[in-house]
GROMACS .gro file of C-alpha atoms in nm:
model
  325
    1MET     CA    1  -0.004   0.045   0.002
    2THR     CA    2   0.141   0.335  -0.112
    3LYS     CA    3   0.150   0.609   0.186
    4ILE     CA    4   0.089   0.961   0.101
    5ASP     CA    5   0.240   1.251   0.314
    6ILE     CA    6   0.134   1.598   0.293
    7ILE     CA    7   0.390   1.843   0.353
    8SER     CA    8   0.182   2.158   0.358
    9GLY     CA    9   0.324   2.596   0.471
   10PHE     CA   10   0.317   2.928   0.326
   11LEU     CA   11   0.642   3.005   0.093
   12GLY     CA   12   0.964   3.025   0.219
   13ALA     CA   13   0.835   2.864   0.558
   14GLY     CA   14   1.105   2.587   0.529
   15LYS     CA   15   0.944   2.295   0.351
   16THR     CA   16   1.247   2.224   0.100
   17THR     CA   17   1.493   2.212   0.386
   18LEU     CA   18   1.217   1.940   0.549
   19ILE     CA   19   1.165   1.780   0.238
   20LYS     CA   20   1.556   1.721   0.145
   21LYS     CA   21   1.606   1.570   0.508
   22LEU     CA   22   1.341   1.324   0.486
   23LEU     CA   23   1.395   1.200   0.173
   24LEU     CA   24   1.771   1.154   0.253
   25GLU     CA   25   1.718   1.003   0.607
   26ALA     CA   26   1.395   0.871   0.647
   27PHE     CA   27   1.257   0.738   0.317
   28ALA     CA   28   1.624   0.612   0.186
   29GLY     CA   29   1.551   0.276   0.002
   30GLU     CA   30   1.207   0.383  -0.081
   31GLN     CA   31   1.090   0.433  -0.414
   32VAL     CA   32   0.952   0.802  -0.342
   33VAL     CA   33   0.709   1.044  -0.598
   34LEU     CA   34   0.729   1.352  -0.536
   35ILE     CA   35   0.430   1.577  -0.636
   36GLU     CA   36   0.463   1.947  -0.630
   37ASN     CA   37   0.250   2.169  -0.693
   38GLU     CA   38   0.423   2.562  -0.609
   39PHE     CA   39   0.284   2.903  -0.653
   40GLY     CA   40   0.482   3.027  -0.903
   41GLU     CA   41   0.845   2.818  -0.781
   42ILE     CA   42   0.978   2.514  -0.761
   43GLY     CA   43   1.061   2.412  -0.427
   44ILE     CA   44   1.280   2.121  -0.423
   45ASP     CA   45   1.601   2.136  -0.702
   46GLY     CA   46   1.616   1.913  -0.950
   47GLY     CA   47   1.961   1.833  -0.979
   48PHE     CA   48   1.922   1.764  -0.604
   49LEU     CA   49   1.614   1.477  -0.686
   50LYS     CA   50   1.790   1.324  -0.967
   51GLU     CA   51   2.083   1.209  -0.727
   52SER     CA   52   1.900   1.099  -0.480
   53GLY     CA   53   1.698   0.878  -0.763
   54ILE     CA   54   1.306   1.051  -0.649
   55GLU     CA   55   1.085   1.067  -0.946
   56ILE     CA   56   0.926   1.449  -0.960
   57ARG     CA   57   0.592   1.542  -1.098
   58GLU     CA   58   0.538   1.891  -1.100
   59MET     CA   59   0.217   2.055  -1.136
   60ASN     CA   60   0.254   2.447  -1.205
   61SER     CA   61  -0.090   2.469  -1.317
   62GLY     CA   62  -0.217   2.753  -1.038
   63CYS     CA   63  -0.327   2.727  -0.725
   64ILE     CA   64  -0.348   2.458  -0.517
   65CYS     CA   65  -0.764   2.495  -0.564
   66CYS     CA   66  -0.754   2.448  -0.922
   67PHE     CA   67  -0.512   2.167  -0.900
   68LEU     CA   68  -0.781   1.981  -0.676
   69VAL     CA   69  -1.073   2.047  -0.908
   70GLY     CA   70  -1.064   1.749  -1.143
   71ASP     CA   71  -0.776   1.564  -1.212
   72PHE     CA   72  -0.651   1.503  -0.866
   73GLY     CA   73  -0.759   1.123  -0.827
   74LYS     CA   74  -0.655   1.085  -1.183
   75SER     CA   75  -0.341   1.186  -1.152
   76LEU     CA   76  -0.306   1.023  -0.818
   77ARG     CA   77  -0.380   0.696  -1.019
   78GLU     CA   78  -0.123   0.744  -1.267
   79VAL     CA   79   0.120   0.795  -1.043
   80VAL     CA   80   0.056   0.479  -0.844
   81ASP     CA   81   0.005   0.253  -1.156
   82THR     CA   82   0.363   0.419  -1.346
   83TYR     CA   83   0.514   0.390  -1.039
   84HIS     CA   84   0.406   0.148  -0.800
   85PRO     CA   85   0.584   0.399  -0.515
   86ASP     CA   86   0.617   0.293  -0.119
   87ARG     CA   87   0.555   0.667  -0.069
   88ILE     CA   88   0.421   0.973  -0.278
   89LEU     CA   89   0.495   1.309  -0.086
   90ILE     CA   90   0.261   1.581  -0.194
   91GLU     CA   91   0.380   1.938  -0.146
   92PRO     CA   92   0.064   2.199  -0.228
   93SER     CA   93   0.110   2.531  -0.295
   94GLY     CA   94   0.169   2.775   0.003
   95VAL     CA   95  -0.199   2.955  -0.050
   96GLY     CA   96  -0.444   2.630  -0.036
   97LYS     CA   97  -0.586   2.486   0.212
   98LEU     CA   98  -0.462   2.199   0.405
   99SER     CA   99  -0.826   2.068   0.463
  100ASP     CA  100  -0.919   2.046   0.122
  101VAL     CA  101  -0.600   1.872   0.014
  102ILE     CA  102  -0.663   1.567   0.293
  103LYS     CA  103  -1.013   1.577   0.208
  104ALA     CA  104  -0.884   1.526  -0.177
  105VAL     CA  105  -0.684   1.207  -0.084
  106ARG     CA  106  -0.895   1.093   0.169
  107ASP     CA  107  -1.209   1.083  -0.130
  108VAL     CA  108  -0.901   0.835  -0.380
  109GLN     CA  109  -0.693   0.669  -0.115
  110ASP     CA  110  -0.944   0.386  -0.126
  111GLU     CA  111  -0.961   0.308  -0.512
  112ILE     CA  112  -0.588   0.372  -0.559
  113GLY     CA  113  -0.445   0.150  -0.348
  114ALA     CA  114  -0.292   0.388  -0.098
  115LYS     CA  115  -0.356   0.585   0.262
  116LEU     CA  116  -0.262   0.906   0.394
  117ASN     CA  117   0.041   0.873   0.643
  118SER     CA  118   0.077   1.251   0.761
  119PHE     CA  119  -0.004   1.567   0.676
  120THR     CA  120   0.212   1.860   0.846
  121THR     CA  121   0.257   2.220   0.821
  122VAL     CA  122   0.548   2.397   0.823
  123ALA     CA  123   0.559   2.743   1.003
  124ASP     CA  124   0.823   3.024   1.017
  125VAL     CA  125   0.861   3.063   1.401
  126THR     CA  126   0.932   3.492   1.285
  127LYS     CA  127   0.634   3.523   1.055
  128CYS     CA  128   0.349   3.348   1.219
  129ARG     CA  129   0.163   3.644   1.340
  130ILE     CA  130   0.181   3.855   1.068
  131TYR     CA  131   0.082   3.583   0.840
  132ARG     CA  132  -0.212   3.509   1.055
  133LYS     CA  133  -0.322   3.893   1.003
  134ASN     CA  134  -0.232   3.891   0.639
  135PHE     CA  135  -0.348   3.564   0.518
  136GLY     CA  136  -0.656   3.477   0.764
  137GLU     CA  137  -0.859   3.158   0.749
  138PHE     CA  138  -0.547   3.002   0.480
  139PHE     CA  139  -0.292   3.044   0.722
  140SER     CA  140  -0.528   2.944   1.030
  141ASN     CA  141  -0.640   2.649   0.787
  142GLN     CA  142  -0.317   2.496   0.795
  143ILE     CA  143  -0.206   2.509   1.135
  144GLU     CA  144  -0.560   2.375   1.248
  145TYR     CA  145  -0.583   2.108   1.028
  146ALA     CA  146  -0.207   1.964   1.098
  147GLY     CA  147  -0.131   1.590   1.218
  148ALA     CA  148   0.197   1.749   1.341
  149VAL     CA  149   0.367   2.137   1.285
  150ILE     CA  150   0.673   2.182   1.258
  151LEU     CA  151   0.856   2.553   1.341
  152SER     CA  152   1.097   2.633   1.121
  153ARG     CA  153   1.363   2.933   1.196
  154THR     CA  154   1.398   2.818   1.549
  155ASP     CA  155   1.778   2.799   1.531
  156LYS     CA  156   1.791   3.177   1.478
  157ALA     CA  157   1.445   3.326   1.645
  158LYS     CA  158   1.479   3.444   2.004
  159PRO     CA  159   1.344   3.252   2.276
  160GLU     CA  160   1.055   3.435   2.371
  161LYS     CA  161   0.920   3.520   1.991
  162ILE     CA  162   0.939   3.098   1.964
  163GLU     CA  163   0.709   3.102   2.298
  164GLU     CA  164   0.484   3.404   2.126
  165SER     CA  165   0.477   3.224   1.785
  166VAL     CA  166   0.412   2.892   1.964
  167ALA     CA  167   0.108   3.057   2.223
  168LEU     CA  168  -0.036   3.182   1.923
  169LEU     CA  169  -0.051   2.817   1.717
  170ARG     CA  170  -0.162   2.660   1.985
  171GLU     CA  171  -0.460   2.863   1.986
  172LEU     CA  172  -0.573   2.696   1.678
  173ASN     CA  173  -0.388   2.365   1.736
  174ASP     CA  174  -0.386   2.218   2.087
  175LYS     CA  175  -0.362   1.885   1.995
  176ALA     CA  176  -0.034   1.823   1.739
  177PRO     CA  177   0.301   1.797   1.829
  178PHE     CA  178   0.504   2.097   1.783
  179ILE     CA  179   0.841   2.057   1.690
  180THR     CA  180   1.027   2.295   1.779
  181THR     CA  181   1.373   2.181   1.827
  182PRO     CA  182   1.562   2.312   1.467
  183ILE     CA  183   1.576   2.027   1.224
  184ALA     CA  184   1.909   2.001   1.135
  185GLN     CA  185   1.937   1.866   1.486
  186LEU     CA  186   1.693   1.605   1.466
  187PRO     CA  187   1.755   1.255   1.248
  188GLY     CA  188   1.482   1.218   0.957
  189LYS     CA  189   1.352   0.892   1.132
  190LYS     CA  190   1.248   1.098   1.433
  191ILE     CA  191   1.070   1.377   1.264
  192LEU     CA  192   0.871   1.094   1.029
  193GLU     CA  193   0.822   0.922   1.372
  194THR     CA  194   0.673   1.252   1.515
  195MET     CA  195   0.492   1.345   1.221
  196GLU     CA  196   0.291   1.030   1.165
  197GLU     CA  197   0.233   0.974   1.545
  198SER     CA  198   0.303   1.089   1.895
  199ARG     CA  199   0.241   0.937   2.220
  200SER     CA  200   0.178   1.220   2.476
  201LEU     CA  201   0.355   1.196   2.757
  202GLU     CA  202   0.057   1.185   3.006
  203GLU     CA  203  -0.047   0.893   2.857
  204GLU     CA  204   0.263   0.731   2.858
  205LEU     CA  205   0.309   0.802   3.227
  206LEU     CA  206  -0.061   0.702   3.281
  207SER     CA  207  -0.009   0.345   3.114
  208GLU     CA  208   0.241   0.278   3.369
  209ILE     CA  209   0.044   0.412   3.684
  210VAL     CA  210  -0.016   0.107   3.924
  211CYS     CA  211  -0.404   0.088   4.014
  212PRO     CA  212  -0.402   0.177   4.461
  213GLU     CA  213  -0.653  -0.117   4.448
  214CYS     CA  214  -0.539  -0.402   4.269
  215GLY     CA  215  -0.170  -0.360   4.193
  216HIS     CA  216  -0.297  -0.370   3.796
  217HIS     CA  217  -0.123  -0.134   3.556
  218HIS     CA  218  -0.458   0.134   3.386
  219GLU     CA  219  -0.311   0.090   3.013
  220ASP     CA  220  -0.481   0.413   2.811
  221ARG     CA  221  -0.698   0.479   3.163
  222GLU     CA  222  -0.886   0.173   3.147
  223CYS     CA  223  -1.183   0.066   3.399
  224CYS     CA  224  -1.061  -0.150   3.676
  225SER     CA  225  -1.358  -0.308   3.930
  226HIS     CA  226  -1.323  -0.379   4.314
  227GLY     CA  227  -1.676  -0.512   4.387
  228HIS     CA  228  -1.764  -0.115   4.447
  229GLY     CA  229  -1.803   0.004   4.115
  230HIS     CA  230  -1.542   0.101   3.880
  231HIS     CA  231  -1.275   0.412   3.852
  232HIS     CA  232  -1.048   0.532   3.597
  233ALA     CA  233  -0.726   0.589   3.656
  234ASP     CA  234  -0.753   0.993   3.553
  235GLU     CA  235  -1.002   1.008   3.838
  236VAL     CA  236  -0.756   0.900   4.093
  237PHE     CA  237  -0.385   1.079   3.975
  238THR     CA  238  -0.447   1.434   3.781
  239SER     CA  239  -0.158   1.505   3.530
  240TRP     CA  240   0.044   1.855   3.540
  241GLY     CA  241   0.196   1.876   3.175
  242ARG     CA  242   0.398   2.097   2.967
  243GLU     CA  243   0.593   2.163   2.651
  244THR     CA  244   0.877   2.427   2.682
  245ILE     CA  245   1.221   2.594   2.481
  246HIS     CA  246   1.337   2.647   2.837
  247THR     CA  247   1.675   2.505   2.866
  248TYR     CA  248   1.807   2.374   3.181
  249THR     CA  249   2.125   2.223   3.341
  250LYS     CA  250   2.136   1.864   3.498
  251GLU     CA  251   2.189   2.016   3.839
  252GLN     CA  252   1.903   2.206   3.790
  253ILE     CA  253   1.660   1.906   3.682
  254SER     CA  254   1.812   1.685   3.975
  255ASP     CA  255   1.712   2.000   4.205
  256ILE     CA  256   1.395   2.033   4.114
  257LEU     CA  257   1.326   1.613   4.102
  258LYS     CA  258   1.436   1.659   4.518
  259SER     CA  259   1.214   1.903   4.566
  260LEU     CA  260   0.911   1.702   4.404
  261GLU     CA  261   1.056   1.383   4.643
  262GLU     CA  262   1.079   1.581   4.924
  263ASP     CA  263   0.823   1.895   4.942
  264GLY     CA  264   0.473   1.758   4.978
  265SER     CA  265   0.354   2.163   4.883
  266TYR     CA  266   0.373   2.053   4.539
  267GLY     CA  267   0.075   1.779   4.582
  268ASN     CA  268   0.122   1.371   4.675
  269ILE     CA  269   0.384   1.304   4.350
  270LEU     CA  270   0.376   0.930   4.166
  271ARG     CA  271   0.586   1.031   3.891
  272ALA     CA  272   0.757   1.315   3.669
  273LYS     CA  273   0.925   1.200   3.319
  274GLY     CA  274   1.087   1.453   3.056
  275MET     CA  275   1.296   1.557   2.794
  276VAL     CA  276   1.451   1.907   2.837
  277ALA     CA  277   1.724   2.123   2.629
  278GLY     CA  278   2.006   2.152   2.819
  279THR     CA  279   2.218   2.485   2.835
  280ASP     CA  280   2.468   2.300   2.702
  281SER     CA  281   2.305   2.192   2.387
  282GLU     CA  282   2.279   1.808   2.539
  283TRP     CA  283   1.941   1.731   2.594
  284ILE     CA  284   1.849   1.598   2.954
  285TYR     CA  285   1.626   1.338   3.022
  286PHE     CA  286   1.466   1.277   3.388
  287ASP     CA  287   1.252   1.016   3.575
  288MET     CA  288   1.122   1.032   3.904
  289VAL     CA  289   0.922   0.799   4.139
  290PRO     CA  290   0.890   0.852   4.454
  291GLY     CA  291   1.230   0.817   4.665
  292GLU     CA  292   1.450   0.771   4.348
  293HIS     CA  293   1.525   0.991   4.016
  294GLU     CA  294   1.754   0.963   3.745
  295VAL     CA  295   1.868   1.227   3.513
  296ARG     CA  296   2.113   1.145   3.172
  297THR     CA  297   2.177   1.267   2.832
  298GLY     CA  298   1.941   1.154   2.569
  299ALA     CA  299   1.904   1.203   2.155
  300PRO     CA  300   1.736   1.516   2.079
  301GLU     CA  301   1.376   1.573   2.145
  302TYR     CA  302   1.157   1.739   1.900
  303THR     CA  303   1.045   1.969   2.174
  304GLY     CA  304   1.118   2.011   2.541
  305ARG     CA  305   0.818   1.770   2.723
  306ILE     CA  306   0.749   1.778   3.109
  307CYS     CA  307   0.501   1.589   3.291
  308VAL     CA  308   0.415   1.507   3.639
  309ILE     CA  309   0.138   1.317   3.771
  310GLY     CA  310   0.007   1.269   4.115
  311ALA     CA  311  -0.320   1.355   4.354
  312GLU     CA  312  -0.353   1.689   4.444
  313ILE     CA  313  -0.155   1.845   4.258
  314LYS     CA  314  -0.031   2.230   4.278
  315GLU     CA  315  -0.010   2.323   3.875
  316GLU     CA  316   0.124   2.665   3.943
  317LYS     CA  317   0.371   2.589   4.214
  318LEU     CA  318   0.517   2.373   3.959
  319ALA     CA  319   0.502   2.599   3.642
  320GLU     CA  320   0.684   2.780   3.941
  321LEU     CA  321   0.941   2.546   4.011
  322PHE     CA  322   1.040   2.412   3.632
  323GLY     CA  323   1.040   2.840   3.550
  324ILE     CA  324   0.790   2.804   3.317
  325VAL     CA  325   0.548   3.079   3.308
   0.00000   0.00000   0.00000
């Protein structure tokens, strides 16, 4: 079955860099067809594609809206029948609606033996506010319908600008993972994994929590019965989680975890887990259960993530402890 991935975003957002990285690192060894429908320019250099062994089909017929009316299904079927690719990468025009492209693929995927695999939007972190103002619904739609949002230029922007843009985009999409780590620092496979599916830290930790009454794990917050009704893990425990671009030292994280272990004013903390950027460019991973904690270095993550689970937890105090406003 051919996988179809859509990479959307306004012109100049950084789609080209992302696509090159995916082609070289995540899709290596796969038969890939790239379908472009750029508005007035070809995003990917033909020479690069030829060297990578990528078939390119350019549809420079104006905006994506025109392209979607009529021959989209026919074009996709033609690509599948001719090349039998493992994957089709669609880079639509920067001025179209992502929801239209998603619908167009879903309408034809079954009959052509393909499956929509991911739909991602790349947004320039330095231009989010102005684009939202100037392009209105077109920009908002690309963020709102994205399965993942990749912020480009985070290596050049000031932390305050990144935080402002993330807050603005979160108003439009509070579910999708936001990749804030510069994509040059992430392996292509990690980026693809985040685009395809990302299990939240909260889900991960809740599945590990043991029910205090029966000793069973509550996978995905499933019920368990103890002869006096049912309860869910999320009725017994609450969670506090944040995505953050804040940087820490190992010592700071260790001190934070000690505070969670020893100071009851944060609540009855059962677990804390996360991965955050270190001040020395390394990434810090941490894990805490009552009585012990571990702090180590690890591979770069798509953004800093922190999750704390417990009973009667004090969210404002936790935010203050981790230095997150």
